[in-house]
Tab-separated table of C-alpha atoms in Angstrom:
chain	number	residue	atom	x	y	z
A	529	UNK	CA	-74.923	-34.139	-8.356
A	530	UNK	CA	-74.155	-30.715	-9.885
A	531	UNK	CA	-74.512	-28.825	-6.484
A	532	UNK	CA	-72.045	-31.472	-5.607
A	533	UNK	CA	-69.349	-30.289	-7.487
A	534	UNK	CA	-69.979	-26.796	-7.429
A	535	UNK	CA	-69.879	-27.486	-3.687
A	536	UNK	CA	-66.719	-29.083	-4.114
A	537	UNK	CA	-64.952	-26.859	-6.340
A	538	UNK	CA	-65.647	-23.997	-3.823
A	539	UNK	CA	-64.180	-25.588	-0.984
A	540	UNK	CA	-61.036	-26.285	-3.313
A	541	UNK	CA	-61.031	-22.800	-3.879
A	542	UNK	CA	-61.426	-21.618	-0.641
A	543	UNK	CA	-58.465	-23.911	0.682
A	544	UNK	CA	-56.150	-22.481	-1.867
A	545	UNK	CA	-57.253	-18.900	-1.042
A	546	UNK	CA	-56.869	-19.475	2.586
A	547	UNK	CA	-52.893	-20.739	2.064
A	548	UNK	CA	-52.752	-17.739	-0.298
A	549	UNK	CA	-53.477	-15.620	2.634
A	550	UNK	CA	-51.347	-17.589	4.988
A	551	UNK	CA	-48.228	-17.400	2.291
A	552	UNK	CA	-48.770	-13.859	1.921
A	553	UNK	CA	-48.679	-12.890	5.414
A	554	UNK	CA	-45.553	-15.026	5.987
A	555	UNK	CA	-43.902	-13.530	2.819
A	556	UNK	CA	-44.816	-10.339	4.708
A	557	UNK	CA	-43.188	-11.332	7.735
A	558	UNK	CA	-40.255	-12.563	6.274
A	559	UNK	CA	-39.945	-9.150	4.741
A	560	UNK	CA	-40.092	-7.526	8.036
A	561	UNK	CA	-37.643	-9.540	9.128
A	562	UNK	CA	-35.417	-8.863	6.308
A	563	UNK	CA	-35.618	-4.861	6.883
A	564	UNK	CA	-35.257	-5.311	10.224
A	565	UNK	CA	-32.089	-7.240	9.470
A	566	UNK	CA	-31.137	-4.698	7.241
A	567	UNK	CA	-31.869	-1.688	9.362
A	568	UNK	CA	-29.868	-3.495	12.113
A	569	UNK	CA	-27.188	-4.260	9.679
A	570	UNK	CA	-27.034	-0.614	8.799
A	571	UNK	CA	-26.779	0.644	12.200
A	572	UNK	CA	-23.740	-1.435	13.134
A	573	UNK	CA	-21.949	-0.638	9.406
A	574	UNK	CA	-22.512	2.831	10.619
A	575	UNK	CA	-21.511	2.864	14.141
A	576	UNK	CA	-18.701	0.959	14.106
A	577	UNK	CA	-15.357	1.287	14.874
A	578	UNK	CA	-14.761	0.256	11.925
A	579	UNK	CA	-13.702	1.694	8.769
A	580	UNK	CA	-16.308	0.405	6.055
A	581	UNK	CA	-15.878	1.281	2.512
A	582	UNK	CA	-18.278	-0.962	0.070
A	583	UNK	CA	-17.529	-0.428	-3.786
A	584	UNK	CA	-19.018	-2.191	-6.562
A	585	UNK	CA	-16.984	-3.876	-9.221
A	586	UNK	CA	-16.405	-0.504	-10.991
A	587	UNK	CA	-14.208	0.296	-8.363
A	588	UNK	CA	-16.774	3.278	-7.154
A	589	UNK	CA	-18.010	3.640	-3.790
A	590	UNK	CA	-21.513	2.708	-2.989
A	591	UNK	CA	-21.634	3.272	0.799
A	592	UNK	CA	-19.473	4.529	3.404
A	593	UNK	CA	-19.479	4.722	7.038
A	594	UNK	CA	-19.290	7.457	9.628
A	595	UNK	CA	-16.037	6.076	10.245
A	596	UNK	CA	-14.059	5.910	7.397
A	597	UNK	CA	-15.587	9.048	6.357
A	598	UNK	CA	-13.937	10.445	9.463
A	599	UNK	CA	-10.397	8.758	8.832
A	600	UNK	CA	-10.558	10.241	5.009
A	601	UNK	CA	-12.121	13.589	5.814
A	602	UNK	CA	-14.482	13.447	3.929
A	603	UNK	CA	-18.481	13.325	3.425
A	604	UNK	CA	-20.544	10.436	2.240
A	605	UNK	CA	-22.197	12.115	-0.116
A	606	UNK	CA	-18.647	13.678	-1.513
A	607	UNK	CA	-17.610	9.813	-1.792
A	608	UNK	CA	-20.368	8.506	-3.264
A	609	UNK	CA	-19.951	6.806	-6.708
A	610	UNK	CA	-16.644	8.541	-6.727
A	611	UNK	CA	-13.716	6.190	-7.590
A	612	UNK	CA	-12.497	4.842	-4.400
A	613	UNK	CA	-8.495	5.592	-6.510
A	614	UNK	CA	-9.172	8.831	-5.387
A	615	UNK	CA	-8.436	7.932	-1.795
A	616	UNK	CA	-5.161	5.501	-2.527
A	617	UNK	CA	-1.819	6.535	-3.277
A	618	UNK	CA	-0.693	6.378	-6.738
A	619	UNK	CA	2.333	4.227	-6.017
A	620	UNK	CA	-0.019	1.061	-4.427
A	621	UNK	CA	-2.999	1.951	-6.977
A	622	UNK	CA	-2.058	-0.886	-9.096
A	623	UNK	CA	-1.411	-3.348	-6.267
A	624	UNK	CA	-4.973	-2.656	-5.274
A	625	UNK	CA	-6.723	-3.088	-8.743
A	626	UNK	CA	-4.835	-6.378	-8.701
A	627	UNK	CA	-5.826	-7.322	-5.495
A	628	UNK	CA	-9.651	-5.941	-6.096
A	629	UNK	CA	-9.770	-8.457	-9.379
A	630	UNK	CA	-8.837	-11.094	-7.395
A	631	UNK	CA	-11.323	-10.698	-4.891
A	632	UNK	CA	-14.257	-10.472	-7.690
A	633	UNK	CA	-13.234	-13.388	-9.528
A	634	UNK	CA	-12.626	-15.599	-6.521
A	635	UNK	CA	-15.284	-14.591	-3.855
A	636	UNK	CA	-12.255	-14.386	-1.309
A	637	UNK	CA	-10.866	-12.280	1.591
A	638	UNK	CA	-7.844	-10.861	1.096
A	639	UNK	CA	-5.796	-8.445	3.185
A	640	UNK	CA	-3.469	-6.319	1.788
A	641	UNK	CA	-0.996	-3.489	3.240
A	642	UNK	CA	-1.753	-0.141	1.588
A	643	UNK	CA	-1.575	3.348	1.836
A	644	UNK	CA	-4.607	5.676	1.560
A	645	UNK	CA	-4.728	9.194	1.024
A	646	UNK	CA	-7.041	11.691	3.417
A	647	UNK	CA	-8.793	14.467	1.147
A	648	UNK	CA	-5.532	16.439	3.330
A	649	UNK	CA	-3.239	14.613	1.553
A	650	UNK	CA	-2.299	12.861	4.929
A	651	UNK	CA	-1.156	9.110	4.069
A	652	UNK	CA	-3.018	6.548	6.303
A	653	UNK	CA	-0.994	3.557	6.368
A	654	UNK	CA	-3.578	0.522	7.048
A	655	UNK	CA	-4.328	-3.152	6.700
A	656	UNK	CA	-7.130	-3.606	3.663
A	657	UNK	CA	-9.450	-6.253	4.172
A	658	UNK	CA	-12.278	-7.071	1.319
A	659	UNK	CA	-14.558	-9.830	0.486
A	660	UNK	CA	-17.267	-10.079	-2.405
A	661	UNK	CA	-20.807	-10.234	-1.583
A	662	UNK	CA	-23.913	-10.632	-4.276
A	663	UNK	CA	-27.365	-9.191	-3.478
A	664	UNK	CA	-30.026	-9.094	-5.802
A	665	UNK	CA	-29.281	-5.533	-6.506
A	666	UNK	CA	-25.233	-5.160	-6.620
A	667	UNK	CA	-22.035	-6.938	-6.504
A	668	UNK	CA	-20.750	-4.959	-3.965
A	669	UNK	CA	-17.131	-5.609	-2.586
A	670	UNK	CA	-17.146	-5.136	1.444
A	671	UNK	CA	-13.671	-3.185	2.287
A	672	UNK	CA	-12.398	-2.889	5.926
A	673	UNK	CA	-9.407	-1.272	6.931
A	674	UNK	CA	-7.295	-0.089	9.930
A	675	UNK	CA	-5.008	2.750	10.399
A	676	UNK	CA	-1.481	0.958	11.343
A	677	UNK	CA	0.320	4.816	11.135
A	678	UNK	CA	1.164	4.854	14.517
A	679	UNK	CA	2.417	1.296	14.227
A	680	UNK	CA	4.574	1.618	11.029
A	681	UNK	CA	5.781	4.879	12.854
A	682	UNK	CA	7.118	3.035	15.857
A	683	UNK	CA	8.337	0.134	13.227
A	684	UNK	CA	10.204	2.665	11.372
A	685	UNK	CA	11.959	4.063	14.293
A	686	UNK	CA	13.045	0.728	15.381
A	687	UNK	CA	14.588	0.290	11.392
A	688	UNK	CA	16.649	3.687	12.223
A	689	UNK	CA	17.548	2.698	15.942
A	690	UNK	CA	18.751	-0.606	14.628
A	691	UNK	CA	20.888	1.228	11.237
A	692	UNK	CA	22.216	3.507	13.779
A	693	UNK	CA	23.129	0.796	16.117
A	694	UNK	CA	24.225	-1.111	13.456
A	695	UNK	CA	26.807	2.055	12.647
A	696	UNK	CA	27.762	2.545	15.898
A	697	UNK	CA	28.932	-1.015	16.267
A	698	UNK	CA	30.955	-0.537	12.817
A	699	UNK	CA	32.517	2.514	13.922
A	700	UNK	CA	33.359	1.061	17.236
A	701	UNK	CA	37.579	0.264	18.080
A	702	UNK	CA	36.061	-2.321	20.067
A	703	UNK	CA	34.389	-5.518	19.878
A	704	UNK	CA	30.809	-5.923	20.967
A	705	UNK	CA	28.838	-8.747	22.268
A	706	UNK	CA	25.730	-9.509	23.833
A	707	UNK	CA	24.939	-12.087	26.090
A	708	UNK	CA	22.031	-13.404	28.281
A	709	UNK	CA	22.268	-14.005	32.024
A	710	UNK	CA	23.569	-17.392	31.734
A	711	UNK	CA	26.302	-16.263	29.313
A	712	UNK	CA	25.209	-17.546	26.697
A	713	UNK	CA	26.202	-15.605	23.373
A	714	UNK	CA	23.313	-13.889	21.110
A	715	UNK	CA	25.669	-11.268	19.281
A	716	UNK	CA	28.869	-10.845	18.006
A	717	UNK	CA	30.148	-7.958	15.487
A	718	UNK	CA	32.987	-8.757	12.982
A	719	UNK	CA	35.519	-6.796	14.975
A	720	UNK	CA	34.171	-9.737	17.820
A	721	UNK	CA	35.127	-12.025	15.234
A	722	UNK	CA	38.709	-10.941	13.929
A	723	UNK	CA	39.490	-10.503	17.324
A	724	UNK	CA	39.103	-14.520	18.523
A	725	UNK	CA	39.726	-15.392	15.107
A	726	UNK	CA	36.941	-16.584	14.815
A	727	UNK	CA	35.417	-17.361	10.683
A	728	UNK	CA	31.488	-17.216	11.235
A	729	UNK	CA	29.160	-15.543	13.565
A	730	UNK	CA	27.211	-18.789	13.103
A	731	UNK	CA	30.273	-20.513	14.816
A	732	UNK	CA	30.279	-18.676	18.222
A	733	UNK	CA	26.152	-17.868	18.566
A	734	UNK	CA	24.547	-19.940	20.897
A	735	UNK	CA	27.556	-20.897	22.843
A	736	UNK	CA	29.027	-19.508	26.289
A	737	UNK	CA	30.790	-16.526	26.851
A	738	UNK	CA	33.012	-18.559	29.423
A	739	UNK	CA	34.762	-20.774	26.289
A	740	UNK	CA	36.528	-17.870	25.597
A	741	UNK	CA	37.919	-17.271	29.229
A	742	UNK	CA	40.225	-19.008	30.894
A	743	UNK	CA	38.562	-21.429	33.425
A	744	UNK	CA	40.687	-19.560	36.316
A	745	UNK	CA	38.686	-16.714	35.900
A	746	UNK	CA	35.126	-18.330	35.388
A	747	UNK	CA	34.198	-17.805	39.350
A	748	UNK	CA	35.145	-14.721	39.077
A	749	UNK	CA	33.219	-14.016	35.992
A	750	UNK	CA	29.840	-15.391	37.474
A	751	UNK	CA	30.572	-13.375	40.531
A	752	UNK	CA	30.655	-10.019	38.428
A	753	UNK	CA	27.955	-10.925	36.697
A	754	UNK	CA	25.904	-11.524	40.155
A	755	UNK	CA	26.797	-8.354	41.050
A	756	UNK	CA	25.046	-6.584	38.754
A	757	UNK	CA	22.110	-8.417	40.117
A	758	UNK	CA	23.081	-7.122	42.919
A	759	UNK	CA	22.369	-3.372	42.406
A	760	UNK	CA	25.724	-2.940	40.501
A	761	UNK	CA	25.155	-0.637	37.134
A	762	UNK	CA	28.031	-2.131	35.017
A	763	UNK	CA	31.005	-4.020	34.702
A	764	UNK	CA	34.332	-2.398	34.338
A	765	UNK	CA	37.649	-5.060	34.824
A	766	UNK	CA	40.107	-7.713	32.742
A	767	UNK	CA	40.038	-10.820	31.898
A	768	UNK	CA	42.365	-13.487	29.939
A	769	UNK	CA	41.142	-14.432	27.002
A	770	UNK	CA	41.514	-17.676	24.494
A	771	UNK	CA	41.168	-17.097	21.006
A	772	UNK	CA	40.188	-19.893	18.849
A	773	UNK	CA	44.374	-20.632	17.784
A	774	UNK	CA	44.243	-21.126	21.862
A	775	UNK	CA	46.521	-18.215	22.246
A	776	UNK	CA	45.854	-15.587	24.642
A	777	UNK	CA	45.500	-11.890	25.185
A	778	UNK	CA	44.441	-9.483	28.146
A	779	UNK	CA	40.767	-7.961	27.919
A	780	UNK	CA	39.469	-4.829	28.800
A	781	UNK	CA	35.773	-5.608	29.558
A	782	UNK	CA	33.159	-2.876	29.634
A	783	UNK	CA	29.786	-4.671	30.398
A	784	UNK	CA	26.017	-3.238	30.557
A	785	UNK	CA	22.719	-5.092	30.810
A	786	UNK	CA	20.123	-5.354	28.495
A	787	UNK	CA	16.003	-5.084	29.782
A	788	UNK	CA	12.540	-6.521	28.512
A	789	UNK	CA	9.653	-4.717	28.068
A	790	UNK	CA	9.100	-5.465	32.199
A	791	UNK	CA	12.289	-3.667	32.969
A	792	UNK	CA	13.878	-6.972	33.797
A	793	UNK	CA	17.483	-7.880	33.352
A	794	UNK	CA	17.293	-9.840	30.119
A	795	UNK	CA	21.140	-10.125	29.485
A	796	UNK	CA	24.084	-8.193	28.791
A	797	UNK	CA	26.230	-6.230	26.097
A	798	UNK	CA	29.891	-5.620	26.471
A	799	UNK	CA	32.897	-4.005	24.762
A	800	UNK	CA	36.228	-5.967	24.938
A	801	UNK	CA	39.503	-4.576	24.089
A	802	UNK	CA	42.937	-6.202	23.553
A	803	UNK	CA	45.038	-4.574	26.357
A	804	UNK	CA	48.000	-6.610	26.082
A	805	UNK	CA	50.275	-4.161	25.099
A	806	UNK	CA	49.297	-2.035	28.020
A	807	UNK	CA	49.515	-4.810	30.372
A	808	UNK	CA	52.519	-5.777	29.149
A	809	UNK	CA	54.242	-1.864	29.450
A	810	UNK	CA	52.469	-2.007	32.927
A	811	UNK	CA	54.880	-5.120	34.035
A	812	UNK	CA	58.181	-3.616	32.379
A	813	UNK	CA	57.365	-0.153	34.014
A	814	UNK	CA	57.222	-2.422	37.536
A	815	UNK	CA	59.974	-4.616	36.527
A	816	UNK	CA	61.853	-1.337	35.775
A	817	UNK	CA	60.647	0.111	38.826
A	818	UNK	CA	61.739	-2.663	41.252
A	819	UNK	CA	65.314	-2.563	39.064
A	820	UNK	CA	65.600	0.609	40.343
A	821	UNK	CA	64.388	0.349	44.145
A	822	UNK	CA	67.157	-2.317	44.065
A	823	UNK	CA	69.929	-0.141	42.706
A	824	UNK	CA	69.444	3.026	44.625
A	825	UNK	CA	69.030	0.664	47.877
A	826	UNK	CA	72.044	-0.777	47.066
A	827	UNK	CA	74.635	2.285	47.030
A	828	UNK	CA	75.820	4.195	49.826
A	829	UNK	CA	74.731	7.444	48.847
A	830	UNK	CA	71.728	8.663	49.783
A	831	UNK	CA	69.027	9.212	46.771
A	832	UNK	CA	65.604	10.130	45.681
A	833	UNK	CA	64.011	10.207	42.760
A	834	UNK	CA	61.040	13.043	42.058
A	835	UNK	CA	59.493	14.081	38.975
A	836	UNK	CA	59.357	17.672	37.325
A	837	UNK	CA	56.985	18.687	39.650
A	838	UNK	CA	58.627	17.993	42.450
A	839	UNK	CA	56.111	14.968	43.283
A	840	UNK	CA	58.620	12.237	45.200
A	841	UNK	CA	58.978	9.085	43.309
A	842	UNK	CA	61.111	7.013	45.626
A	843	UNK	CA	63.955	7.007	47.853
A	844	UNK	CA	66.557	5.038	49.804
A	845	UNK	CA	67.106	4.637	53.336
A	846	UNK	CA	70.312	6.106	53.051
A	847	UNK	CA	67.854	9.398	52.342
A	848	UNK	CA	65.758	9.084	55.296
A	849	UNK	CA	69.213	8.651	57.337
């Protein structure tokens, strides 16, 4: 009975020691695994291209890629446990800290616009990206970021092309507007806008050029605007206007197109001047003009008129006789 149990017993044992083996080798394999992972992990937070930055919740830098080492010029081991401040302009420090607390009380990815600082002094304007991770060791705070310098470089030149346009229509005698192909209005500067008469830019956006021309002219409007499609470079002519009171006035048009990114006619911009005066001094000079061809033709003596130079005017028949 007793070699029973002791029989027994050692077969428990056995059994146990044999899934003590087994666990153990699968805890081992599991840890292979894990550096594997790891390694792997490592390889691709080094090689990429990336800019890593991980910092634990002191706000020091625990690792650092190839990368971002690069970007900062800098070396890994000159970063390590070095404040990452060091790196980010003073004037978005604070922003950061704020933005870093967040992130380590929430657990969440945030993205932030920020300016860094290369050990040059060169600012790096970039997008900050950062999310909290907990390993058994740290609690590490995973930041990405990318360099947007040539971006906000080509964003800032827009800004001053657009204040300088922005002058250059304010300066401008003339009204400006711009138009797409089928005449509909996009633009209109306040000089656009005293000269109709016009209250709001709100009132007149969206709507056709034409309402302000007299239908007469609209054919002939369309057919300058073909023209352009035509090989034409601009548009240089008059038409008659209607303000909003539904009076009238002459225009001097000076018209342009507009291109997309695909070279593309995309619409058009135009200058437009009152010229009624002019017009008007244009008709009395002819109406003074015919007065005049009438008169001399009239007498019997024989006439011409020539100015200081000596450049012939006009004359009678009387003259030629």
């Amino acid at each position: 009975m007793n070699n029973k149990n002791v029989s027994s017993t050692d077969l428990i044992i056995n059994d146990l020691s044999n899934k003590n083996n087994r666990l153990t080798d699968k805890i081992h394999e599991l840890e292979n695994k894990l550096q594997q992972i790891k390694e792997q992990n490592f390889d691709f937070f080094e090689i990429s291209p990336v800019n890593y930055i991980i910092i634990n919740l002191e706000r020091r830098i625990h690792n650092i890629n190839s990368n971002a080492c690069k970007n900062l010029k800098i070396s890994r081991t000159s970063a390590i446990n070095h404040k990452i401040t060091n790196y980010i302009h003073k004037d978005d420090i604070s922003k950061f800290n704020e933005i870093i607390d967040i992130i380590s009380n929430n657990l969440i990815i945030s993205k932030i616009q920020i300016r860094l600082l290369s050990s040059d002094k060169r600012i790096i304007n970039c997008i900050l990206q950062g999310k909290t991770t907990t390993n058994t060791e740290h609690n590490l705070i995973y930041l990405s970021f990318t360099d947007i310098s040539e971006l906000k470089s080509e964003q800032d030149e827009k800004l001053k092309n657009k204040e300088l346009l922005e002058k250059l229509i304010t300066a401008s005698p003339d009204s400006i507007i711009m138009f797409d192909k089928e005449g509909i209005i996009s633009f209109v500067s306040s000089k656009t806008l005293l000269l109709f008469k016009e209250k709001n830019e709100n009132d007149v956006i969206g709507k056709k050029i034409y309402n302000w021309i007299i239908p007469e002219q609209h054919q002939i409007v369309k057919n300058n605007i073909n023209s352009i499609f035509d090989g034409k470079d601009s548009i240089k002519t008059n038409y008659t206007f209607i303000k909003k009171d539904k009076s009238c006035f002459y225009g001097g048009v000076n018209a342009t197109t507009l291109k997309d990114n695909t070279g593309e006619i995309s619409g058009f911009i135009a200058t437009i001047r009152d010229i009624s005066e002019n017009v008007q001094i244009n008709q009395n000079l002819i109406h003074m003009r015919s007065i005049l061809q009438a008169t001399i033709e009239s007498t019997n003596i024989a006439i011409n008129v020539i100015k200081p130079n000596r450049e012939l005017i006009t004359y009678n028949k009387k003259f030629i006789e």
